[in-house]
Short mmCIF file of C-alpha atoms and ligand atoms in Angstrom, two decimals:
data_model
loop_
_atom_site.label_atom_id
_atom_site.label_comp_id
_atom_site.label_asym_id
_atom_site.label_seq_id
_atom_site.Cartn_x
_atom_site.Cartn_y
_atom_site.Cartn_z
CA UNK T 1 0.00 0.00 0.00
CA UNK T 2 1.63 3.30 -0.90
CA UNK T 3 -0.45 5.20 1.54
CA UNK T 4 -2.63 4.82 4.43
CA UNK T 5 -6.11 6.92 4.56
CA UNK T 6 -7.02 5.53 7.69
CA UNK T 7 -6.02 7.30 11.20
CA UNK T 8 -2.47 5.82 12.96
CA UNK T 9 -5.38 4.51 15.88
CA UNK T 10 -6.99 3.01 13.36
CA UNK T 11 -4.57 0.78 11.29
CA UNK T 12 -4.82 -3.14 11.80
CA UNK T 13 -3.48 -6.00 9.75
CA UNK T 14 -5.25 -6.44 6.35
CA UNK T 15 -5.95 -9.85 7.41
CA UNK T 16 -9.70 -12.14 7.83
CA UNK T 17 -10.68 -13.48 11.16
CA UNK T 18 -9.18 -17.19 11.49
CA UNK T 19 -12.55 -18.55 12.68
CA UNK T 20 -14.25 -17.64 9.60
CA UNK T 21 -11.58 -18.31 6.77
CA UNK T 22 -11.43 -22.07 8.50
CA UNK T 23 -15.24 -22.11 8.66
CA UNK T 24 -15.52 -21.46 5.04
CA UNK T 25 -13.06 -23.94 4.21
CA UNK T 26 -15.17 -26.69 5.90
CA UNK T 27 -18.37 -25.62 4.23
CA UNK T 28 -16.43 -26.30 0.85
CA UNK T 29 -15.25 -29.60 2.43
CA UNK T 30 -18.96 -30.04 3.00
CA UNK T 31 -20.20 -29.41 -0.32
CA UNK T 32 -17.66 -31.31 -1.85
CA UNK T 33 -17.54 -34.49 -0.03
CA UNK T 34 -21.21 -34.13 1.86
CA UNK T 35 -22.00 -33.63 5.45
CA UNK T 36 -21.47 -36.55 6.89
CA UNK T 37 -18.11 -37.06 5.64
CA UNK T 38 -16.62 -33.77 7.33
CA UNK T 39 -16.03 -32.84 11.06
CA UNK T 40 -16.55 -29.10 11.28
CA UNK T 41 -15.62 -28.31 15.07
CA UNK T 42 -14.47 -24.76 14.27
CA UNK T 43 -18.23 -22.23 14.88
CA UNK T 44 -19.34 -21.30 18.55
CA UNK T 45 -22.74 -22.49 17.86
CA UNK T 46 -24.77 -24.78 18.81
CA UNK T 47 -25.87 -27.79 16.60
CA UNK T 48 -28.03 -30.53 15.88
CA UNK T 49 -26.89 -34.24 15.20
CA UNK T 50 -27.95 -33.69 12.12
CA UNK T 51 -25.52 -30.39 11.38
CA UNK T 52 -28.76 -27.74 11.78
CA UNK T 53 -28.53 -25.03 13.43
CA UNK T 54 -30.31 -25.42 16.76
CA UNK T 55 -32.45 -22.72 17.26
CA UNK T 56 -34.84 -23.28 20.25
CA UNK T 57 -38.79 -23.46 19.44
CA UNK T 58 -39.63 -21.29 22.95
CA UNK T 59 -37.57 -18.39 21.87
CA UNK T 60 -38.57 -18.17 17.78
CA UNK T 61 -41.80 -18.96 18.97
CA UNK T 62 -42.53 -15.93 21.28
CA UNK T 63 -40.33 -13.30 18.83
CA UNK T 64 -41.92 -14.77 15.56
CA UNK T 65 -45.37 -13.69 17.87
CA UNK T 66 -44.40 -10.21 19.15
CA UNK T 67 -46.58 -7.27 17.49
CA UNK T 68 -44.17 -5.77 14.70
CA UNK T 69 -43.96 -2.51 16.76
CA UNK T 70 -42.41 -4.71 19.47
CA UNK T 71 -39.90 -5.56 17.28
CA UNK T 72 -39.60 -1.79 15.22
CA UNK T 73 -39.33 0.44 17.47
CA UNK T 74 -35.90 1.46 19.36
CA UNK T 75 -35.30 0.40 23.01
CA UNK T 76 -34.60 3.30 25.33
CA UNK T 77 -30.64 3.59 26.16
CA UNK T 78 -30.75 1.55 28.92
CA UNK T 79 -32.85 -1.65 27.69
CA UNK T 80 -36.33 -1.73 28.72
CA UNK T 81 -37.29 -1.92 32.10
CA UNK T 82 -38.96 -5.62 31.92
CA UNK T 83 -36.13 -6.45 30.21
CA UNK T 84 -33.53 -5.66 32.67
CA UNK T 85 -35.77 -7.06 35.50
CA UNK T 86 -35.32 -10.54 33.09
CA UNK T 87 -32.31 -10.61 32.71
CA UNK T 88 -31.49 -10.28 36.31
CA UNK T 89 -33.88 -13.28 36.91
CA UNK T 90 -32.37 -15.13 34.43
CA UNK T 91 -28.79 -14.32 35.36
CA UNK T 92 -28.60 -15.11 38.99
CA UNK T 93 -31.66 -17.74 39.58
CA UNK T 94 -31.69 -18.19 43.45
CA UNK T 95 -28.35 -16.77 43.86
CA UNK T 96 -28.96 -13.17 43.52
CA UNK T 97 -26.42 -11.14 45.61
CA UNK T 98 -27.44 -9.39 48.49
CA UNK T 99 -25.94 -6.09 46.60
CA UNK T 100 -27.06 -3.09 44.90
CA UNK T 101 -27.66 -4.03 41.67
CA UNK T 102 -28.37 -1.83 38.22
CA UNK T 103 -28.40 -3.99 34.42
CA UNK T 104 -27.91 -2.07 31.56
CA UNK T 105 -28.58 -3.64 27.73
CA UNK T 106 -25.70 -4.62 25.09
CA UNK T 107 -25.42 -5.32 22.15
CA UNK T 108 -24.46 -8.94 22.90
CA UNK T 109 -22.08 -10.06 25.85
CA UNK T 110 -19.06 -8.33 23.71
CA UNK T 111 -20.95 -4.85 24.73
CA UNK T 112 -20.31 -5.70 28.52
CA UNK T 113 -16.80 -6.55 28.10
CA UNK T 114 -16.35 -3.39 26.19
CA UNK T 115 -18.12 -0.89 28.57
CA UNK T 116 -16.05 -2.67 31.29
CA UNK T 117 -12.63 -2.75 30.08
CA UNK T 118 -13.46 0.91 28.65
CA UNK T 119 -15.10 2.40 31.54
CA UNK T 120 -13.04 0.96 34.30
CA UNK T 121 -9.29 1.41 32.76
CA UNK T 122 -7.61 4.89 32.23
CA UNK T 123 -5.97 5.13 28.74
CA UNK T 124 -2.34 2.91 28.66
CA UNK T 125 -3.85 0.42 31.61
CA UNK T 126 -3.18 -3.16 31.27
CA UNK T 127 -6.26 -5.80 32.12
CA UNK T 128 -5.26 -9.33 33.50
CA UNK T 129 -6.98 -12.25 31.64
CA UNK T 130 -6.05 -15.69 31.40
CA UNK T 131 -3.39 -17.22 28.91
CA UNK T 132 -6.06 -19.19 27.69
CA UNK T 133 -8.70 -16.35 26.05
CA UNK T 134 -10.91 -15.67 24.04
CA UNK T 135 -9.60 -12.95 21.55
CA UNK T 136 -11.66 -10.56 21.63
CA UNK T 137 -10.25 -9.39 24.60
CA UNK T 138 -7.46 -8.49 23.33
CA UNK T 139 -9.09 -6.55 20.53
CA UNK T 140 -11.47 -4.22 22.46
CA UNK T 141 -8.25 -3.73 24.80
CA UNK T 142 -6.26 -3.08 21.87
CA UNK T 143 -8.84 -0.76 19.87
CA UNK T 144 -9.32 1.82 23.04
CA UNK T 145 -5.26 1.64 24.01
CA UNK T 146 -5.36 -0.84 26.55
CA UNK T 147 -2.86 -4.12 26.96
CA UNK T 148 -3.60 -7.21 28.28
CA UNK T 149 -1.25 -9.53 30.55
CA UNK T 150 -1.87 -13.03 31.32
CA UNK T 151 -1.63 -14.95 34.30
CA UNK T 152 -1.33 -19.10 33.82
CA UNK T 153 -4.72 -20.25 34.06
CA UNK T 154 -4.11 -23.60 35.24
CA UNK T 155 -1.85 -25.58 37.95
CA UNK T 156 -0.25 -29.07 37.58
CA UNK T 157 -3.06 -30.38 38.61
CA UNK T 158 -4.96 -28.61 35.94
CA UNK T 159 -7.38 -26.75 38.74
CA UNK T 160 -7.13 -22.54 38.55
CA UNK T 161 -3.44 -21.53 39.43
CA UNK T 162 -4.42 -19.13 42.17
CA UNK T 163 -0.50 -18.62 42.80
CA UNK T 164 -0.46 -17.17 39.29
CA UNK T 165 -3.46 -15.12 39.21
CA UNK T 166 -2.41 -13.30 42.52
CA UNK T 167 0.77 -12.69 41.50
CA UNK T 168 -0.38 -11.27 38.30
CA UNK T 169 -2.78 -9.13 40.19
CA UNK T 170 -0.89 -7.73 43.08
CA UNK T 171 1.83 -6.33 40.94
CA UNK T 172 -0.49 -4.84 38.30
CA UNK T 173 -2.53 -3.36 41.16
CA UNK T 174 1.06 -2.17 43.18
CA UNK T 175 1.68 -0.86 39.72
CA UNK T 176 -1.65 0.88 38.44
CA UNK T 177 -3.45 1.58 41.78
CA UNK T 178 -6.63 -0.03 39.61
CA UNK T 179 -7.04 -3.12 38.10
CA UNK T 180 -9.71 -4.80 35.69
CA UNK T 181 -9.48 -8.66 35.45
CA UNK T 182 -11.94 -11.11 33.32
CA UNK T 183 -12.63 -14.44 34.41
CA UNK T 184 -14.90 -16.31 32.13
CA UNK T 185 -16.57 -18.88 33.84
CA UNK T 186 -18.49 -20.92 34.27
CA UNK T 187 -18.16 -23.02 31.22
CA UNK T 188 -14.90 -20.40 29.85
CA UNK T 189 -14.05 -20.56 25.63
CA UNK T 190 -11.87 -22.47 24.78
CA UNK T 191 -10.87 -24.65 27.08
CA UNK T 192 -14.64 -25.52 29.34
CA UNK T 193 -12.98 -24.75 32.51
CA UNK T 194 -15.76 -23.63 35.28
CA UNK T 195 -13.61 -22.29 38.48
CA UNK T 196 -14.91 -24.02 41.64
CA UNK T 197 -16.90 -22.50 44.41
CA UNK T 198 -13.60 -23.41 46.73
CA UNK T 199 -11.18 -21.58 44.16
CA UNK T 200 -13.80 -18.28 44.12
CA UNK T 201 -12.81 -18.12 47.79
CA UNK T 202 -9.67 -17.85 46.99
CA UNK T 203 -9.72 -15.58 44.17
CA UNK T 204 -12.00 -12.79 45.92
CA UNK T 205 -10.09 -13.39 49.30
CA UNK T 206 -6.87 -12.05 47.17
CA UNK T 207 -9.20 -9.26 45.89
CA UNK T 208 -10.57 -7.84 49.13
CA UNK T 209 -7.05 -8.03 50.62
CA UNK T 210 -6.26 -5.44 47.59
CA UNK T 211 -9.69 -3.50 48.60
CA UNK T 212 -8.27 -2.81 51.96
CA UNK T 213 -6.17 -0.43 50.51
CA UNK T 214 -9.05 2.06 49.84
CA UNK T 215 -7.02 3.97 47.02
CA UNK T 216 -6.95 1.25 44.97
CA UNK T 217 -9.92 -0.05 42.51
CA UNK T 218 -10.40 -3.49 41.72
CA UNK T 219 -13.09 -4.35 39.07
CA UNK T 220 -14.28 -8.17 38.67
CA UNK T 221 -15.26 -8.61 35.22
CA UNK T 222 -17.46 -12.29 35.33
CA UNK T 223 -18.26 -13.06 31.86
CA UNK T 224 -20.76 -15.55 31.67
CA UNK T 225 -21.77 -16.14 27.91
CA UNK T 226 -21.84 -19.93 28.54
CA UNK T 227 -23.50 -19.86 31.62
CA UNK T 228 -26.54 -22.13 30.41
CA UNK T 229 -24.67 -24.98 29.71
CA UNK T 230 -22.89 -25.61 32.84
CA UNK T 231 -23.34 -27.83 35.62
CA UNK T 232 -26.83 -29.67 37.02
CA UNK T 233 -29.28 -27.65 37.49
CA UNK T 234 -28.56 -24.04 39.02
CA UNK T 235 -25.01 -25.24 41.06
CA UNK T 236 -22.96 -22.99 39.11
CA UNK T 237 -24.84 -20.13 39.79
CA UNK T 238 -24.06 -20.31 43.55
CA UNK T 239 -20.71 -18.45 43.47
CA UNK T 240 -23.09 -15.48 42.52
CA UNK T 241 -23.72 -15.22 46.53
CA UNK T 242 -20.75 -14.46 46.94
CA UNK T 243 -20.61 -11.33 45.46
CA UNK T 244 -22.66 -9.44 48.83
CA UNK T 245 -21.29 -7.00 51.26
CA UNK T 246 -17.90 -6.61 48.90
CA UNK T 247 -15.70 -3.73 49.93
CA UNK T 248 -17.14 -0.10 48.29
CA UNK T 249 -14.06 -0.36 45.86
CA UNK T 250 -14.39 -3.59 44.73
CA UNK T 251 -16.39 -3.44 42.19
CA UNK T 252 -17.97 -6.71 39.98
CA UNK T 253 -19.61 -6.46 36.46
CA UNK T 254 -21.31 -9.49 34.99
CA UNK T 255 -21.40 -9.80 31.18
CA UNK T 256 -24.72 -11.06 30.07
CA UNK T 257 -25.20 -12.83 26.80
CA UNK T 258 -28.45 -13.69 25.20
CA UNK T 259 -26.33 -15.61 22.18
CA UNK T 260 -25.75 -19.14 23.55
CA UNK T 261 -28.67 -19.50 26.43
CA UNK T 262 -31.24 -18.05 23.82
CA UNK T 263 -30.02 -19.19 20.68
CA UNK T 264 -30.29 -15.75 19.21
CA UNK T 265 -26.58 -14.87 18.48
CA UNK T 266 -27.19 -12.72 15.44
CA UNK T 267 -29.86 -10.57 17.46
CA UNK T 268 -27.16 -9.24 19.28
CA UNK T 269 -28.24 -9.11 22.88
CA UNK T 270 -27.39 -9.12 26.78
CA UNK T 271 -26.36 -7.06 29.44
CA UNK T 272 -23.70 -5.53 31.49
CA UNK T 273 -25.21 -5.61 35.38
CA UNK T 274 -22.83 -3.71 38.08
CA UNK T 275 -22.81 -4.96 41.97
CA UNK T 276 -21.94 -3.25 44.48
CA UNK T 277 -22.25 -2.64 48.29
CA UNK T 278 -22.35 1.20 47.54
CA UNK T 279 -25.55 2.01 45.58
CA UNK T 280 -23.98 5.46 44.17
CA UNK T 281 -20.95 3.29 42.51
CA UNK T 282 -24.02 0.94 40.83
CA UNK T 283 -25.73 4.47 39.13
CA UNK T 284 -22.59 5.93 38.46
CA UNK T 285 -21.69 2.57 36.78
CA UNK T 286 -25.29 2.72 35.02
CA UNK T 287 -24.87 6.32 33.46
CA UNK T 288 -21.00 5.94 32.41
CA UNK T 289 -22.38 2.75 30.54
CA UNK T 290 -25.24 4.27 29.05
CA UNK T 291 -22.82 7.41 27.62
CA UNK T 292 -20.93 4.65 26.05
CA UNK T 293 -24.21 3.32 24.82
CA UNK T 294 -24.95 5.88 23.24
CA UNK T 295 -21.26 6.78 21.79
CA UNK T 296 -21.07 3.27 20.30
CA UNK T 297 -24.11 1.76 19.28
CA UNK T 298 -27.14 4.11 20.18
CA UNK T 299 -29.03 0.90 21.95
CA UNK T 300 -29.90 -2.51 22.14
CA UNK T 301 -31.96 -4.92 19.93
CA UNK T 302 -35.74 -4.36 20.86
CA UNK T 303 -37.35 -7.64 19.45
CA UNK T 304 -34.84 -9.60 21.75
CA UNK T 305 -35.71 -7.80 24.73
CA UNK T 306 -39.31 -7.84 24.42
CA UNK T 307 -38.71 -12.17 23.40
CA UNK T 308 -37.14 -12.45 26.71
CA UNK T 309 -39.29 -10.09 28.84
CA UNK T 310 -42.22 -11.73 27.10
CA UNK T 311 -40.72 -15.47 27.96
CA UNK T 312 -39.91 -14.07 31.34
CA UNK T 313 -43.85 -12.89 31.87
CA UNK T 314 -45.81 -15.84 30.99
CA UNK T 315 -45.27 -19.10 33.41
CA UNK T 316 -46.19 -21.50 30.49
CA UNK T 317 -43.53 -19.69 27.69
CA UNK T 318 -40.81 -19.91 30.70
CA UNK T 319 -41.00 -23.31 31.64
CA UNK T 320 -41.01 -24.38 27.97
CA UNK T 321 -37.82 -22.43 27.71
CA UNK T 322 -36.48 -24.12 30.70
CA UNK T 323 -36.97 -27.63 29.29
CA UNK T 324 -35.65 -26.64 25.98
CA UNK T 325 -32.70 -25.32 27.65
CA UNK T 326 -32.44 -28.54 29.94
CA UNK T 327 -32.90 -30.73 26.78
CA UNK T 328 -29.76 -28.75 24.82
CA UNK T 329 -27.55 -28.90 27.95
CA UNK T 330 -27.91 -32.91 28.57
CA UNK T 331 -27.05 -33.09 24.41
CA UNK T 332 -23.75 -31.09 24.85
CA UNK T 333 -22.38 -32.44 27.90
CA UNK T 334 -23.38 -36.19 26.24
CA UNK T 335 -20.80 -35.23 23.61
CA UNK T 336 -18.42 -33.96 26.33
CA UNK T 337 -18.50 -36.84 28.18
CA UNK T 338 -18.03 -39.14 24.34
CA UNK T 339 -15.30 -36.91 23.58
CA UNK T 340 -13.38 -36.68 27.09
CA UNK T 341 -13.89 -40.43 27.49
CA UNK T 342 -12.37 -41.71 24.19
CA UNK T 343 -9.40 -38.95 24.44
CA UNK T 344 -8.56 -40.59 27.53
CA UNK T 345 -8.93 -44.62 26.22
CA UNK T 346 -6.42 -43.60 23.47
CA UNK T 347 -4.12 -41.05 25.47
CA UNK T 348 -5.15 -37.85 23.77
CA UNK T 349 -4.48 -35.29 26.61
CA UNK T 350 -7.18 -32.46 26.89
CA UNK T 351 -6.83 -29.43 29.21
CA UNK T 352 -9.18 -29.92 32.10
CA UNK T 353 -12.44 -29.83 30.93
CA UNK T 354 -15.67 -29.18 32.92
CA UNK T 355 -18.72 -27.43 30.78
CA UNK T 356 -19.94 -25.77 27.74
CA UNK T 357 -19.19 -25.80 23.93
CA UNK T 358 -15.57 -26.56 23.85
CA UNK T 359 -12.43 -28.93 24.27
CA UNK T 360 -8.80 -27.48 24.05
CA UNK T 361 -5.60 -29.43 23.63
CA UNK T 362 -2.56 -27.75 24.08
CA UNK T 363 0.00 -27.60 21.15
CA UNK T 364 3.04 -26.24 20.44
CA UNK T 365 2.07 -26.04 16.74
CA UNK T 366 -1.22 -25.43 16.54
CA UNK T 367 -1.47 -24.38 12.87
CA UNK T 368 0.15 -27.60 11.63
CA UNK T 369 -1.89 -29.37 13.49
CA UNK T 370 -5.06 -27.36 12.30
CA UNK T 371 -4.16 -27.19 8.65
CA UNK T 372 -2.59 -31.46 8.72
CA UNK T 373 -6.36 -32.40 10.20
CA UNK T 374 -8.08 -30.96 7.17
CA UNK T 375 -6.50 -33.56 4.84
CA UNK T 376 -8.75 -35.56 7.59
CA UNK T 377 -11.79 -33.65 6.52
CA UNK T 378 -12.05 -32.89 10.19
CA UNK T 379 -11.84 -28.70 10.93
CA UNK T 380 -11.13 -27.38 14.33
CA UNK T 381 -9.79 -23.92 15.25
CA UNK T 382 -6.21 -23.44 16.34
CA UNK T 383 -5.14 -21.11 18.76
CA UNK T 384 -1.99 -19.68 20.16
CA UNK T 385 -0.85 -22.70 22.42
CA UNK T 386 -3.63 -25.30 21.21
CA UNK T 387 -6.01 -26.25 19.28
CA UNK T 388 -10.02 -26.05 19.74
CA UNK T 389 -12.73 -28.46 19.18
CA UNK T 390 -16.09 -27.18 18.95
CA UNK T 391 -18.72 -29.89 20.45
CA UNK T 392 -21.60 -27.83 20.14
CA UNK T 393 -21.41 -28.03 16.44
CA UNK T 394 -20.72 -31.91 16.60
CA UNK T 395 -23.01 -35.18 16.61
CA UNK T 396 -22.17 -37.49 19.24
CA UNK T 397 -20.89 -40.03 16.73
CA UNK T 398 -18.45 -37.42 15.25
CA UNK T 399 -17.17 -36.34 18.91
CA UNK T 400 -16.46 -40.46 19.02
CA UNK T 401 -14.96 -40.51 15.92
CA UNK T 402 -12.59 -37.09 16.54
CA UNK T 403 -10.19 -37.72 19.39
CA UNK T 404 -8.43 -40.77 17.34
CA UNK T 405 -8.03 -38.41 13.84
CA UNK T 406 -6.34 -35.78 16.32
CA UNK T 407 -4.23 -38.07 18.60
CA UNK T 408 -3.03 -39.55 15.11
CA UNK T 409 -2.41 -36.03 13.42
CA UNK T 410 -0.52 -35.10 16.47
CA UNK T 411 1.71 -38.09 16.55
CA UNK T 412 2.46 -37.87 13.04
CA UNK T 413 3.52 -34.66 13.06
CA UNK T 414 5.72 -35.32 16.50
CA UNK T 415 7.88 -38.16 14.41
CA UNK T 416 8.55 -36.11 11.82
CA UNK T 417 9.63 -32.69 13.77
N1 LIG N 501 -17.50 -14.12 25.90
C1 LIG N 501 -17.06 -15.23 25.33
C2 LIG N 501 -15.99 -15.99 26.01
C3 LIG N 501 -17.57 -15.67 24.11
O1 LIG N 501 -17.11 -16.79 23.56
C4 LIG N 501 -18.60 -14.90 23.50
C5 LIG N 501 -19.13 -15.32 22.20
O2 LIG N 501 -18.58 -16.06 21.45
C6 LIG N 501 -19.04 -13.75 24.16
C7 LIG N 501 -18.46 -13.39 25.35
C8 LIG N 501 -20.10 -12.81 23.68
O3 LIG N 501 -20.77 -13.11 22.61
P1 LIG N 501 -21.96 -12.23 22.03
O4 LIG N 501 -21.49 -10.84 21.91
O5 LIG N 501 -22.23 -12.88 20.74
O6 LIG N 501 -23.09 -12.34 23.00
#
């Protein structure tokens, strides 16, 4: 390029998302060799048996039925009020925290982890994360001047390294004064790690000891986007408790996501909801938000609020929801358990897996490994230190079939390294 038009800020690799070039590749696998030839693990989405798109009857149901002006019309700035109640409901089930608490509408779960890293980092700040993320991250970080710094997400043992994480932590707070960190769990992309009600202990124990330091700010950033798929019942919903009577200047956000739970990832909704002790720091949380709001993306999507509000309403709509959700969660952790199970008979190590729509081996090669498995027909998404295996997108009898064509990839390519 001789010249750039575009502002310094602005200027990013000329290059197409990974996901989506690899996705595409498998569709032409798929249309050359038919479905049931090709293993396409790469999309976050979930899917039939039969390779369709899953989207749940409850849900298209109730939006397909909403008046079109329901649907037309914009949403104020903040989300609408029934909506917010919902999504509180239908984020913290029994385990609401005994907090102040104020939602606020995104565009998606990405709009919470952008008003959060945005609105609770001064410009040059780093955010800790774990060195097993999902990118965009790094991207909003990245976009707004922000860095990231991992710590190591997992110990020996493969539970959460909390010697890692508070290390991390107490020298970027010692450092910055202020500190933003995301933990996605339950059910975290890519590797279906859920961190334990034990190992929350730990983590917020290592947080409050930085609260007592009342100059400092530390802000919990809890995304949840998988939240749906995890555990029996509501059990990993209980570490939500947890979150009452925190120090004034420890401050939690959870990211909401209507995507996975709902099925309706292309409506682009769910919710950034501040807790706090202090009920100022939850309305100065709500109006900073809603200025970004309005700086980025006006507001949210209106027919998904009213579908959820409108689910969320009617006793009958809800628990036909519930069962649909119920029925998709057994058919995902089924494949888990297939996939986990046979990776182990044949020696295929996997990092520690626990819930949700993904299995990650670590690599040092991913994009051999990636680009050797498509002679396989089988497509899978590499990553910095390992490769990812979508089961959501995956029949049961494919998630059999996988771990052998990946253990053999990888031990073909070790002999000839
Ligand atoms: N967080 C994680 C870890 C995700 O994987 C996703 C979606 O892929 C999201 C958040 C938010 O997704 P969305 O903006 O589509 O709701």
């Amino acid at each position: 390029m001789s010249i750039n038009m575009v502002a310094d800020h602005a200027r990013w690799p000329i290059a197409n998302d990974p996901i989506f070039e690899i996705s595409g590749k498998a569709k032409k696998a798929i249309a050359e060799h038919g479905k049931e030839n090709v293993i396409d693990a790469t999309l976050g989405a979930l899917y039939d048996d039969n390779g369709n798109l899953l989207c749940m009857n409850s849900v298209y149901s109730t939006l397909k039925g909403l008046p079109n002006e329901k649907i037309a019309a914009y949403a104020p700035l903040a989300g609408t009020p029934d909506y917010l109640k919902s999504v509180e409901k239908a984020c913290f089930g029994d385990y609401k925290p005994n907090a102040y608490i104020r939602a606020i509408a995104t565009p998606g779960g990405t709009g919470s982890i952008k008003h959060g890293i945005c609105n609770y980092t001064n410009e040059g700040d780093t955010i800790l994360i774990a060195d097993w993320f999902w990118s965009p991250y790094n991207t909003i970080s990245e976009e707004i001047g922000r860095k990231v710094e991992c710590f190591t997400m997992f110990n020996e043992e493969g539970n959460f390294n909390i010697v890692s994480f508070k290390e991390h932590f107490e020298a970027l707070m010692a450092k910055q004064g202020r500190v933003v960190t995301i933990l996605n769990t339950p059910a975290h992309n890519p590797t279906g790690y859920s961190v334990s009600d034990e190992e929350w202990d730990e983590i917020l124990n290592i947080l409050k000891n930085a609260a007592k330091n009342t100059d400092n700010r530390v802000i919990l950033l809890v995304d949840t986007a998988y939240i749906d798929y995890a555990g029996q019942g509501q059990e990993r919903r209980k570490f939500f408790k947890k979150f009452s009577n925190l120090p004034e200047n420890l401050f939690v956000i959870i990211g909401y996501s209507m995507s996975k739970g709902y099925t309706m990832y292309g409506m682009r909704s769910g919710a950034a909801i501040g807790i706090s002790s202090n009920e100022d720091l939850v309305i100065e949380f709500q109006y900073s938000c809603m200025h970004s709001g309005r700086a980025n993306w006006s507001n949210g999507t209106r027919g998904a609020m009213e579908t959820m509000s409108t689910i969320y309403a009617d006793p009958e709509k809800l628990t036909a929801y519930q069962n649909e959700v119920v029925t998709n969660k057994k058919m995902l952790q089924e494949r888990a358990k297939i996939f986990v199970e046979e990776a182990k008979k044949i020696g295929l190590k996997t990092l520690p897996y626990r819930d949700g729509f993904f299995i990650t081996i670590a690599h040092p090669e991913p994009k051999k490994v990636m680009n050797e498995l498509t002679k396989y027909n089988l497509f899978l998404v590499s990553l910095k230190k390992g490769i990812r295996f979508a089961i959501c997108a995956v029949s049961s009898e494919k998630c059999r079939k996988a771990p052998a064509i990946i253990k053999k990839v990888i031990d073909d390519l070790g002999s000839v390294r």
